[in-house]
Tab-separated table of C-alpha atoms and ligand atoms in Angstrom:
chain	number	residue	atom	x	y	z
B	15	UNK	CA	137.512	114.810	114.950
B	16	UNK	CA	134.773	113.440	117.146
B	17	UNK	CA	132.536	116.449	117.894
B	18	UNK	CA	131.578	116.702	121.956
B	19	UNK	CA	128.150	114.829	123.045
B	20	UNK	CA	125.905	113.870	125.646
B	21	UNK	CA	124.990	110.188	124.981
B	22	UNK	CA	122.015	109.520	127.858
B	23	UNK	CA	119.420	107.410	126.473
B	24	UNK	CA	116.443	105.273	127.640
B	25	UNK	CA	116.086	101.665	127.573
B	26	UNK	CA	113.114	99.642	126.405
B	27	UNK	CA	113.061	95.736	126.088
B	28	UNK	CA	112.617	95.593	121.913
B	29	UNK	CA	111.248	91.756	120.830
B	30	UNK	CA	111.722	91.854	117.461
B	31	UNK	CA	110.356	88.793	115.003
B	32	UNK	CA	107.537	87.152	112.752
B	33	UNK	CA	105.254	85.837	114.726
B	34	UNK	CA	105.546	87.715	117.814
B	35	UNK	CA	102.588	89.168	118.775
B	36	UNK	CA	102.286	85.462	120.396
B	37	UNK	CA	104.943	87.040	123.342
B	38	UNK	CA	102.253	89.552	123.837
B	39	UNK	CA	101.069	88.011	126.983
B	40	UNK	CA	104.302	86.529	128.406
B	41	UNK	CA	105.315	90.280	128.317
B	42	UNK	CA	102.181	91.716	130.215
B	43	UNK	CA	103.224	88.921	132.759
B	44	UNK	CA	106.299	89.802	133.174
B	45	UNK	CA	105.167	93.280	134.173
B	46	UNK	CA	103.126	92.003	136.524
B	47	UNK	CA	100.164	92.566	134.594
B	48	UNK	CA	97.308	91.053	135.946
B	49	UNK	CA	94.214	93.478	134.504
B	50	UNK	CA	95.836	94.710	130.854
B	51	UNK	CA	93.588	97.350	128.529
B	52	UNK	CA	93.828	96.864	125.235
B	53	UNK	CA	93.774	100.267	123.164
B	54	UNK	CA	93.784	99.409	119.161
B	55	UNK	CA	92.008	100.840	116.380
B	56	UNK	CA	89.463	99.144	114.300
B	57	UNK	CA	92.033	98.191	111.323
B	58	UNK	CA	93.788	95.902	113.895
B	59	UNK	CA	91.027	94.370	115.232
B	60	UNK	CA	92.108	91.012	113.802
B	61	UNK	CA	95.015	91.705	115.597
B	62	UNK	CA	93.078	92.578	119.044
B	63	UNK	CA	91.224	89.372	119.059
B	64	UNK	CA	94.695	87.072	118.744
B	65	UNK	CA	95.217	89.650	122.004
B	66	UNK	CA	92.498	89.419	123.993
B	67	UNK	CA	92.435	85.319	122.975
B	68	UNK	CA	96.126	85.137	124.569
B	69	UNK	CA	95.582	87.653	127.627
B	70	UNK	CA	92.160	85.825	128.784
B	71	UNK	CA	91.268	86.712	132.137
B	72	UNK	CA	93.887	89.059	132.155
B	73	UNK	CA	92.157	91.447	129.914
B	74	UNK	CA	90.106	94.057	131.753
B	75	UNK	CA	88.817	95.396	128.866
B	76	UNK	CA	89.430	97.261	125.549
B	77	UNK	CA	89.654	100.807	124.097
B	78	UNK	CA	88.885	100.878	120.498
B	79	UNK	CA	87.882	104.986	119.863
B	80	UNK	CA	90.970	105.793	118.570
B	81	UNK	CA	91.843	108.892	117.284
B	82	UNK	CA	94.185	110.278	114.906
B	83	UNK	CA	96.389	113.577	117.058
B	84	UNK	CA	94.899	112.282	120.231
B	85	UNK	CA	91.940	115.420	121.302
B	86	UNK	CA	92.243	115.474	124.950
B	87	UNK	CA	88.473	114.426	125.188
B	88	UNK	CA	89.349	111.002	124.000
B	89	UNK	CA	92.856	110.735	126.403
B	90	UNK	CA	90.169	111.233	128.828
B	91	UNK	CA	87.540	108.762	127.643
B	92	UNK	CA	90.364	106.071	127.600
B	93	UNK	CA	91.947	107.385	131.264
B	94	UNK	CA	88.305	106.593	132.459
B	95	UNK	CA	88.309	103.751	130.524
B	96	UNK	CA	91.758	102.542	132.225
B	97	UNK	CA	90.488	103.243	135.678
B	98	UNK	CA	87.107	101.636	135.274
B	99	UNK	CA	88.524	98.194	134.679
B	100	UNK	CA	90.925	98.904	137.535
B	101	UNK	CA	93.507	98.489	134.492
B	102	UNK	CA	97.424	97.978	135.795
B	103	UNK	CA	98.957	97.540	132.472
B	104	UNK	CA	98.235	98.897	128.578
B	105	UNK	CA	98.630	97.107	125.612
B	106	UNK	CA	99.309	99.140	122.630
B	107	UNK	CA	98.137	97.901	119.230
B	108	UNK	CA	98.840	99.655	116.330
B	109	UNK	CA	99.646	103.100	114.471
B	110	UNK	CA	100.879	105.915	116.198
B	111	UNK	CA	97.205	107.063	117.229
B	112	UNK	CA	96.757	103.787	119.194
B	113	UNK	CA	100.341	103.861	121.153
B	114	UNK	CA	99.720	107.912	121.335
B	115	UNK	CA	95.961	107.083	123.429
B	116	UNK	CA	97.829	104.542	125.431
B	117	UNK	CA	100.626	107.235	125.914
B	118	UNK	CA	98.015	110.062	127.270
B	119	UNK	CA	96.604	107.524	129.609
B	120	UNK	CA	100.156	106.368	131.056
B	121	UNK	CA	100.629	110.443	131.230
B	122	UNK	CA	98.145	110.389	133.855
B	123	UNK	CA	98.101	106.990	135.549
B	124	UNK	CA	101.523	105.974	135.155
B	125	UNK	CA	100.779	102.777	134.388
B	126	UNK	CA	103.328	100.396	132.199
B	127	UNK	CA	102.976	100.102	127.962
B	128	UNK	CA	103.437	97.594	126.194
B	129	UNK	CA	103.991	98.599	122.584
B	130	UNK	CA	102.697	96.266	119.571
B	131	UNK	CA	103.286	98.743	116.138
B	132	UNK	CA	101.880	97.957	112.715
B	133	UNK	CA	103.161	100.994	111.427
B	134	UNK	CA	106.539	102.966	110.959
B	135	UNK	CA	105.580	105.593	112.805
B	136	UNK	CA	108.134	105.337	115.670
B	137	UNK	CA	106.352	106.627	118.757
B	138	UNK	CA	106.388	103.314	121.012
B	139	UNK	CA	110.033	103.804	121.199
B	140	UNK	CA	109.715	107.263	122.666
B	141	UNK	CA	108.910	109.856	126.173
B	142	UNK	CA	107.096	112.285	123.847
B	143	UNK	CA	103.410	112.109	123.992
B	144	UNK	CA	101.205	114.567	122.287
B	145	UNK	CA	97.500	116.105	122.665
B	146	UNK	CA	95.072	118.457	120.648
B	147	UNK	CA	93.023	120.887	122.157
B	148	UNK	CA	90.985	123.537	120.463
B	149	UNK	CA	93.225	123.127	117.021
B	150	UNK	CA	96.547	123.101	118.793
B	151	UNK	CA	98.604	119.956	118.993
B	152	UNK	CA	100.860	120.106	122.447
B	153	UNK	CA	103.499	117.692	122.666
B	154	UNK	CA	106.295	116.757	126.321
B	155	UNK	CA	108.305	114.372	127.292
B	156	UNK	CA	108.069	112.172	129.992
B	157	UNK	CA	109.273	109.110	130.962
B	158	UNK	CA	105.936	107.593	132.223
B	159	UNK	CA	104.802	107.007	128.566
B	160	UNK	CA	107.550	105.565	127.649
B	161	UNK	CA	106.428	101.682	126.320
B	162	UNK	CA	108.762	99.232	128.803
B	163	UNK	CA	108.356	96.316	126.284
B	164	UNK	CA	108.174	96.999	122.541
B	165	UNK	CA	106.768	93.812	120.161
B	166	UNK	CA	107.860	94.581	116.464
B	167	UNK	CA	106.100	92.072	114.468
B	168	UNK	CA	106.789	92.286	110.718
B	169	UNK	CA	103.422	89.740	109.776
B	170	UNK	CA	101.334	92.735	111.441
B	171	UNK	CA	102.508	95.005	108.666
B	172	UNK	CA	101.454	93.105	105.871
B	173	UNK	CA	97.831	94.578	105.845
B	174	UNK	CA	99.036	97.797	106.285
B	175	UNK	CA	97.964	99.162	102.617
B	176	UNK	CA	100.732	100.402	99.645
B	177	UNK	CA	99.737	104.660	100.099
B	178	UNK	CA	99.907	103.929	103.658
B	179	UNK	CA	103.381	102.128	104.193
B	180	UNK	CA	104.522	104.595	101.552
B	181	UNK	CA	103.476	107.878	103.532
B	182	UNK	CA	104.414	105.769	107.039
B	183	UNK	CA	108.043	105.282	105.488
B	184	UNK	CA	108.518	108.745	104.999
B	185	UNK	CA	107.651	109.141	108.168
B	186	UNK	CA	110.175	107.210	109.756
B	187	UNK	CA	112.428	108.818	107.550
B	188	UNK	CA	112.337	112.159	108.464
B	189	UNK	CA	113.066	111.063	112.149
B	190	UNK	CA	116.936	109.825	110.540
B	191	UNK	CA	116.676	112.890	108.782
B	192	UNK	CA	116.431	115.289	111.342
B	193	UNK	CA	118.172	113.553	114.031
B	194	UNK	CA	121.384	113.208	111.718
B	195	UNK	CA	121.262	116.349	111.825
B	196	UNK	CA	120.252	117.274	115.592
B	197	UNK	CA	122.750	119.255	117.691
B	198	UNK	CA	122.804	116.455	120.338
B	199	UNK	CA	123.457	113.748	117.920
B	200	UNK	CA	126.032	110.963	119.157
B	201	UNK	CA	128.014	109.284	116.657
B	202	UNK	CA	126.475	106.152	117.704
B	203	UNK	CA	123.280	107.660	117.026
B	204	UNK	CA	124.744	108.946	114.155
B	205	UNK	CA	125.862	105.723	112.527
B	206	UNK	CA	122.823	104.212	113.876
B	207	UNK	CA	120.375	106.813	112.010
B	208	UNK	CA	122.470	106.125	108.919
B	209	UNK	CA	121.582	102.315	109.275
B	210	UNK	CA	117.949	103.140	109.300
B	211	UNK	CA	118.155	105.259	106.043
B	212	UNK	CA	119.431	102.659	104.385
B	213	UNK	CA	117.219	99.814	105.618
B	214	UNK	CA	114.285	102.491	104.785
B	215	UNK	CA	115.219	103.514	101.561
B	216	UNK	CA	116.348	99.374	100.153
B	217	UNK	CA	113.026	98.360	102.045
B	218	UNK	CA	110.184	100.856	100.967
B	219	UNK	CA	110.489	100.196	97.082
B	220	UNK	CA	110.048	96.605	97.576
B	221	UNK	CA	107.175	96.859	99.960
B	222	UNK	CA	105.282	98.838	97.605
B	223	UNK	CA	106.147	96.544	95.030
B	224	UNK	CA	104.704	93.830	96.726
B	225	UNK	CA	103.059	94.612	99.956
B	226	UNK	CA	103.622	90.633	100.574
B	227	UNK	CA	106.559	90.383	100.703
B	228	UNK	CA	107.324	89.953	104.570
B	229	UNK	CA	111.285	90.048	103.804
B	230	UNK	CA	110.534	93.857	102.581
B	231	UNK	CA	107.971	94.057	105.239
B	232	UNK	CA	111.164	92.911	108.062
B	233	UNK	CA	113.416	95.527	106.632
B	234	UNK	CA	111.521	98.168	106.591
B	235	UNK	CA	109.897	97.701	110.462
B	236	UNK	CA	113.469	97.501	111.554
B	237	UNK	CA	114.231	100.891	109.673
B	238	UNK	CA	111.475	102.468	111.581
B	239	UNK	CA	112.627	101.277	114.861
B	240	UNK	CA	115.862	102.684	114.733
B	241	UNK	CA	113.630	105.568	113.323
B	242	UNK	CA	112.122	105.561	116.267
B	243	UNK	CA	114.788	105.416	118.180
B	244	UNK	CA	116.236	108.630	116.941
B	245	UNK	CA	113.197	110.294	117.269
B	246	UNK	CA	113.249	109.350	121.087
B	247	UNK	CA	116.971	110.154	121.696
B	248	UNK	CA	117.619	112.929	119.474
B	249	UNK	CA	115.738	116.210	119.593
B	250	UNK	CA	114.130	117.420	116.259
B	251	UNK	CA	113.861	120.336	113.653
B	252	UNK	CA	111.714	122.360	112.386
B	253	UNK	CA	110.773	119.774	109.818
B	254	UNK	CA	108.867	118.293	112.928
B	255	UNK	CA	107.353	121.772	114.307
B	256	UNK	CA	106.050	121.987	111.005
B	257	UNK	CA	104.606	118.482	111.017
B	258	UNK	CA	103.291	119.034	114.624
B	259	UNK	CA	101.602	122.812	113.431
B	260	UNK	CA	100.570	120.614	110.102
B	261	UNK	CA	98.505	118.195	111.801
B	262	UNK	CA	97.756	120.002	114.455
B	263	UNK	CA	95.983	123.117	113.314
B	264	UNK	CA	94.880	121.778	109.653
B	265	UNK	CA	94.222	118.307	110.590
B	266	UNK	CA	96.325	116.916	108.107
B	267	UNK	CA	96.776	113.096	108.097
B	268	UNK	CA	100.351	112.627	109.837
B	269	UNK	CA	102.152	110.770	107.820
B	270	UNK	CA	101.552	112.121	104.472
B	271	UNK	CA	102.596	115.734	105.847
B	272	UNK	CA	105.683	114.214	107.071
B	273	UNK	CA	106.284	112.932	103.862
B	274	UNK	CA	105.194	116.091	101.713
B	275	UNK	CA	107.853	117.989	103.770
B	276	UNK	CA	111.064	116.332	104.537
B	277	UNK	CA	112.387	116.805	100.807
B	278	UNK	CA	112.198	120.220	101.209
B	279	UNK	CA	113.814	120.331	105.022
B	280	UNK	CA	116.196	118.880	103.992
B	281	UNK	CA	116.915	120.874	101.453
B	282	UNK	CA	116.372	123.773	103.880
B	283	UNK	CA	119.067	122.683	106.041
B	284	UNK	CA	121.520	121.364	103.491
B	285	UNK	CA	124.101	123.700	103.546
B	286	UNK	CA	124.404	124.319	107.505
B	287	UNK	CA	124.553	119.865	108.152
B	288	UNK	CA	127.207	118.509	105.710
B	289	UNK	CA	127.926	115.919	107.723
B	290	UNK	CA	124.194	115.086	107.835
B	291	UNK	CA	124.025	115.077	104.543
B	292	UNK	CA	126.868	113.229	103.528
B	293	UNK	CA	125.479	110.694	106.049
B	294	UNK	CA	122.436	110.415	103.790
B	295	UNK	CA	123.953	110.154	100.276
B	296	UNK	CA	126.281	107.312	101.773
B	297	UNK	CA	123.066	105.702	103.200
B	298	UNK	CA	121.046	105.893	99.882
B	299	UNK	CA	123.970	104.817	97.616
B	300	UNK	CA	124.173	101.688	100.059
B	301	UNK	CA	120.666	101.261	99.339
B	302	UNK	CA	121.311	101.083	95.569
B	303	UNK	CA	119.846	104.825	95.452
B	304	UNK	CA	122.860	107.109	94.147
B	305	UNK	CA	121.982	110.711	94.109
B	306	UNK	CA	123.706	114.555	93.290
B	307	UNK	CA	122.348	115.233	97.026
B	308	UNK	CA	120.766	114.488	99.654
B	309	UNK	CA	117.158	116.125	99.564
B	310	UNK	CA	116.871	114.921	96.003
B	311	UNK	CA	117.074	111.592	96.769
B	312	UNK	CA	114.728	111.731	99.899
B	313	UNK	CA	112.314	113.583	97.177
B	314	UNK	CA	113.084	110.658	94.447
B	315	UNK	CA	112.367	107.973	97.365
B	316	UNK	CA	108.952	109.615	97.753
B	317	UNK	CA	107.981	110.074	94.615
B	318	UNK	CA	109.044	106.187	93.485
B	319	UNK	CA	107.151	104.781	95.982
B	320	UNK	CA	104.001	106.853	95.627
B	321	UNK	CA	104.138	108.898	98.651
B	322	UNK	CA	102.848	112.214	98.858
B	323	UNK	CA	105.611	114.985	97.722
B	324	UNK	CA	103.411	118.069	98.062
B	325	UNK	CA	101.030	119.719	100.515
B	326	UNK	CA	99.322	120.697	97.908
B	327	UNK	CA	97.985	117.359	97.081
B	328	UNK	CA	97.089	115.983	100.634
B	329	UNK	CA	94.415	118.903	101.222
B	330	UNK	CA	96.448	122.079	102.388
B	331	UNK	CA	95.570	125.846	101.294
B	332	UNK	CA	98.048	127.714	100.288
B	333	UNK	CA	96.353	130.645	101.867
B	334	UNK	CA	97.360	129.375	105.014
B	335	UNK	CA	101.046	129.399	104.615
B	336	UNK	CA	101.379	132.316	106.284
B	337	UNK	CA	99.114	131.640	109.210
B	338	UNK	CA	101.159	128.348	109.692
B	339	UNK	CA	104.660	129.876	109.438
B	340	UNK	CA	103.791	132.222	111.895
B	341	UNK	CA	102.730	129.352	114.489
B	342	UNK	CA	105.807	127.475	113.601
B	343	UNK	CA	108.527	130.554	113.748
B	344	UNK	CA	107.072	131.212	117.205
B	345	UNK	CA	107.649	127.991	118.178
B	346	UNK	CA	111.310	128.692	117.644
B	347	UNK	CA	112.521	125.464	116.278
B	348	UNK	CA	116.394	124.187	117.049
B	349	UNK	CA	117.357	123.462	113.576
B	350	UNK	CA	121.030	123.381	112.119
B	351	UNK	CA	120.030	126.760	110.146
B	352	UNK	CA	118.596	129.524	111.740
B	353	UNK	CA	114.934	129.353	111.452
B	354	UNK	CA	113.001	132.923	110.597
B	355	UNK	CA	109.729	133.837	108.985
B	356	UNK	CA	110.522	134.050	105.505
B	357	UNK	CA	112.618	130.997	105.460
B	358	UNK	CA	109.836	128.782	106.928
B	359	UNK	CA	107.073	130.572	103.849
B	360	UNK	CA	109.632	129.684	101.749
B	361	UNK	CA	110.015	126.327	102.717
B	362	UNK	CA	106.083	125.455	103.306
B	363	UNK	CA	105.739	127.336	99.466
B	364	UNK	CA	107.852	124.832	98.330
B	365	UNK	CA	106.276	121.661	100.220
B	366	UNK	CA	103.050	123.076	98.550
B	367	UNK	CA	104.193	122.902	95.164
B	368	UNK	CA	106.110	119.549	95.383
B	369	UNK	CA	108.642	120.214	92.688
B	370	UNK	CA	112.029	118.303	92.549
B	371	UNK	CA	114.441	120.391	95.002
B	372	UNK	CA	116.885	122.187	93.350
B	373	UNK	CA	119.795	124.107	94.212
B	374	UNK	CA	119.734	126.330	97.056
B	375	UNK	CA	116.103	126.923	99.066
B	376	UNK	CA	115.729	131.039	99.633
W	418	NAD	P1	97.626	105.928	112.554
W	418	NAD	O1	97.972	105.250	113.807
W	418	NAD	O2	96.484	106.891	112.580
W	418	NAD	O3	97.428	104.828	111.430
W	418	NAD	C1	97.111	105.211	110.102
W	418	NAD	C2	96.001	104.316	109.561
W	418	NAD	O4	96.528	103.025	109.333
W	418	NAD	C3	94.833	104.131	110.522
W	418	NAD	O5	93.641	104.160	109.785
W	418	NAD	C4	95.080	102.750	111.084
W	418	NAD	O6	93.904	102.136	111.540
W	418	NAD	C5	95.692	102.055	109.892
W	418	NAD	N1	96.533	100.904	110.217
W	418	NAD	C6	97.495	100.855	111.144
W	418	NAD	N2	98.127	99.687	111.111
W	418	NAD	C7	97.544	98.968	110.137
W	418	NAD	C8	97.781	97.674	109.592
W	418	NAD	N3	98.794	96.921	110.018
W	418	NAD	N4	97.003	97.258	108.592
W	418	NAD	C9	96.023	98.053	108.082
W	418	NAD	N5	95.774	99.298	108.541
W	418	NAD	C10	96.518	99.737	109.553
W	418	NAD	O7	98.852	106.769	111.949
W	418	NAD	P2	100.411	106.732	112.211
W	418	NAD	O8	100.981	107.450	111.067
W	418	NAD	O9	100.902	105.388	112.538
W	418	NAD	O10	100.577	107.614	113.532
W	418	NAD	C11	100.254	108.970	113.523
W	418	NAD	C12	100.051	109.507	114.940
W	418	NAD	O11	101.142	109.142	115.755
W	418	NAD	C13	99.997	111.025	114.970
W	418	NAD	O12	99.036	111.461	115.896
W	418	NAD	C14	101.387	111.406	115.423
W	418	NAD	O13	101.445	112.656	116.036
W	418	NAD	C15	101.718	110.290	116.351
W	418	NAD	N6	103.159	110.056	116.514
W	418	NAD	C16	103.691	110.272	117.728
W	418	NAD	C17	105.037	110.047	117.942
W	418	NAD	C18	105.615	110.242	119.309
W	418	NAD	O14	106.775	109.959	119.538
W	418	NAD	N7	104.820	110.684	120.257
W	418	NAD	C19	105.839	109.585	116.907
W	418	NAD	C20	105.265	109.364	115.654
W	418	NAD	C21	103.901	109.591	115.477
């Protein structure tokens, strides 16, 4: 029986292939882009010069202070940046803090993004942006940040370190994760989140393995689009209001926290999803990963490829699991199981102490 749904989704022009980030200026072009910015961080500035060497006179100027969570003094820094130039189009290079600046300044100015990733962090393929002010990350949607043009090249991802493609991955998998199991899912969606477990889960092993290896690097960029995807079209859990309270308040690295968590989400929400979950064992057993269930083999995926399993390890206090269930319950999550205090300490006790999931979380 196909369950009822709402399938409206945006569209964004997705170039996807080695070598690509020679289309970069073509695409500004065919925007019209006659002034671009160029917002990238410093690990990409390799990247930024093959840019700026292809846009020429059509590069106004460049925005390098990126910041991880993007603090509303530096979405203003680059919105004055943007205007000072007289910039009509932004070029996006690199992790989610670079496309998340270049969000905050379309926010304001409206101006067109065009989105080149070296992560899997999924937010160029997206209307949320996201801010921090005074230790509180606020996230919207709107369809002003939304990148028009998206450049996924594969040979940008090969520098991206092991730990970091690792925690990145995990990322991108907790979007499937959670969208498989979103209210609004579409079994499109559905089948499509299911894809990008499975390219995730056969790609991330062999990336760590050899961080070289640009076949592994291919598969696993086009796991995090369609992670990215999700994340855009279907709305989240409270595996992400945790993520968002996470990073937010405690200034945890993204990824990582993402990656510390999802096991136990999932394992949070396993018996109110089955379909979710069956989704998921069928996508890791087509990745060659057979498991009893579904959170164990996100949790096995993590721990095989290095990425962090607890919040323990990547710097939280567990004397502030209260404080942070508190800020996430009154956020009031949509989640496939009902979401009160106790059941988010019990969940953020468990993403503390990182052990396999088993059985049924309290
Ligand atoms: P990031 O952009 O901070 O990148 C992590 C680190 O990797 C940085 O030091 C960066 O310089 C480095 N790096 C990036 N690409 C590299 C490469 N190819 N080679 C070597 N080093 C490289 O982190 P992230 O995890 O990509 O993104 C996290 C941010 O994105 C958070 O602020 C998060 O909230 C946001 N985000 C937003 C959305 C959305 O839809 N709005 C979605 C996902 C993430």
């Amino acid at each position: 029986m196909v369950r009822p749904f709402v399938h409206d989704v945006p569209a964004t022009r997705v170039i996807f292939a080695n070598g690509s980030i020679a289309r970069v200026a073509d695409e500004v072009h065919r925007l019209g882009g006659k002034r671009a910015l160029l917002v990238s961080g410093r690990s990409e500035a390799p990247f930024a010069a093959t840019i700026a060497g292809q846009l020429g006179d059509r590069l106004a100027g460049e925005f390098t202070d990126v910041v991880m969570h993007v603090p509303v003094e530096t979405a203003r820094q680059a919105v004055n940046a943007a205007r000072d130039v007289d910039a009509d189009v932004l070029v996006a290079l690199g992790g989610g803090s670079s496309t998340g600046i270049a969000k905050a300044v379309a926010l304001e100015t409206h101006l067109p993004v065009v989105a080149v990733p070296t992560t899997y962090a999924g937010s160029e393929m997206t209307t949320i942006w996201g801010m921090t002010e005074n230790g509180r990350k606020t996230t919207g949607r709107d369809a002003a940040v939304l990148p028009r043009t998206v450049i996924y090249d594969p040979e940008l991802t090969l520098t991206l370190p092991a730990d970091l493609s690792a925690a990145s991955g995990m990322n991108a998998l907790a979007h499937l994760v959670e969208g498989l199991y979103a209210p609004s899912v579409s079994p499109v969606l559905a089948a499509q989140a299911e894809e990008g477990v499975r390219a995730l889960a056969s790609a991330l092993p062999r990336v760590v393995a050899d961080p070289a290896d640009l076949d592994a690097r291919g598969d696993a960029l086009y796991g995090a689009w369609l992670a990215g995807w999700i994340l855009g079209t279907c709305g989240m859990g409270v595996h992400h209001k945790i993520c968002h309270t996470l990073g937010g308040t405690y200034n945890l690295a993204h990824a990582p926290t993402h990656s510390a968590v999802i096991a136990y989400a999932t394992q949070f929400n396993e018996p109110y999803a089955p379909e979710a979950m069956n989704a998921l064992v069928r996508a890791f057993g087509s990745a060659g990963r057979s498991a009893p269930d579904a959170a164990t083999a996100v949790w096995e995926l993590a721990r095989d490829i290095g990425a962090p399993t607890s919040l323990g390890s990547i710097g939280f206090d567990a004397a502030s699991i209260d404080e942070a269930a508190a800020i996430v319950f009154a956020g009031s999550p949509t989640n496939p199981r009902p979401v009160d205090l106790d059941g988010v300490r019990s969940l953020l006790g468990a993403a503390y102490e990182g052990a396999r999931p088993v059985g049924r979380l309290a």
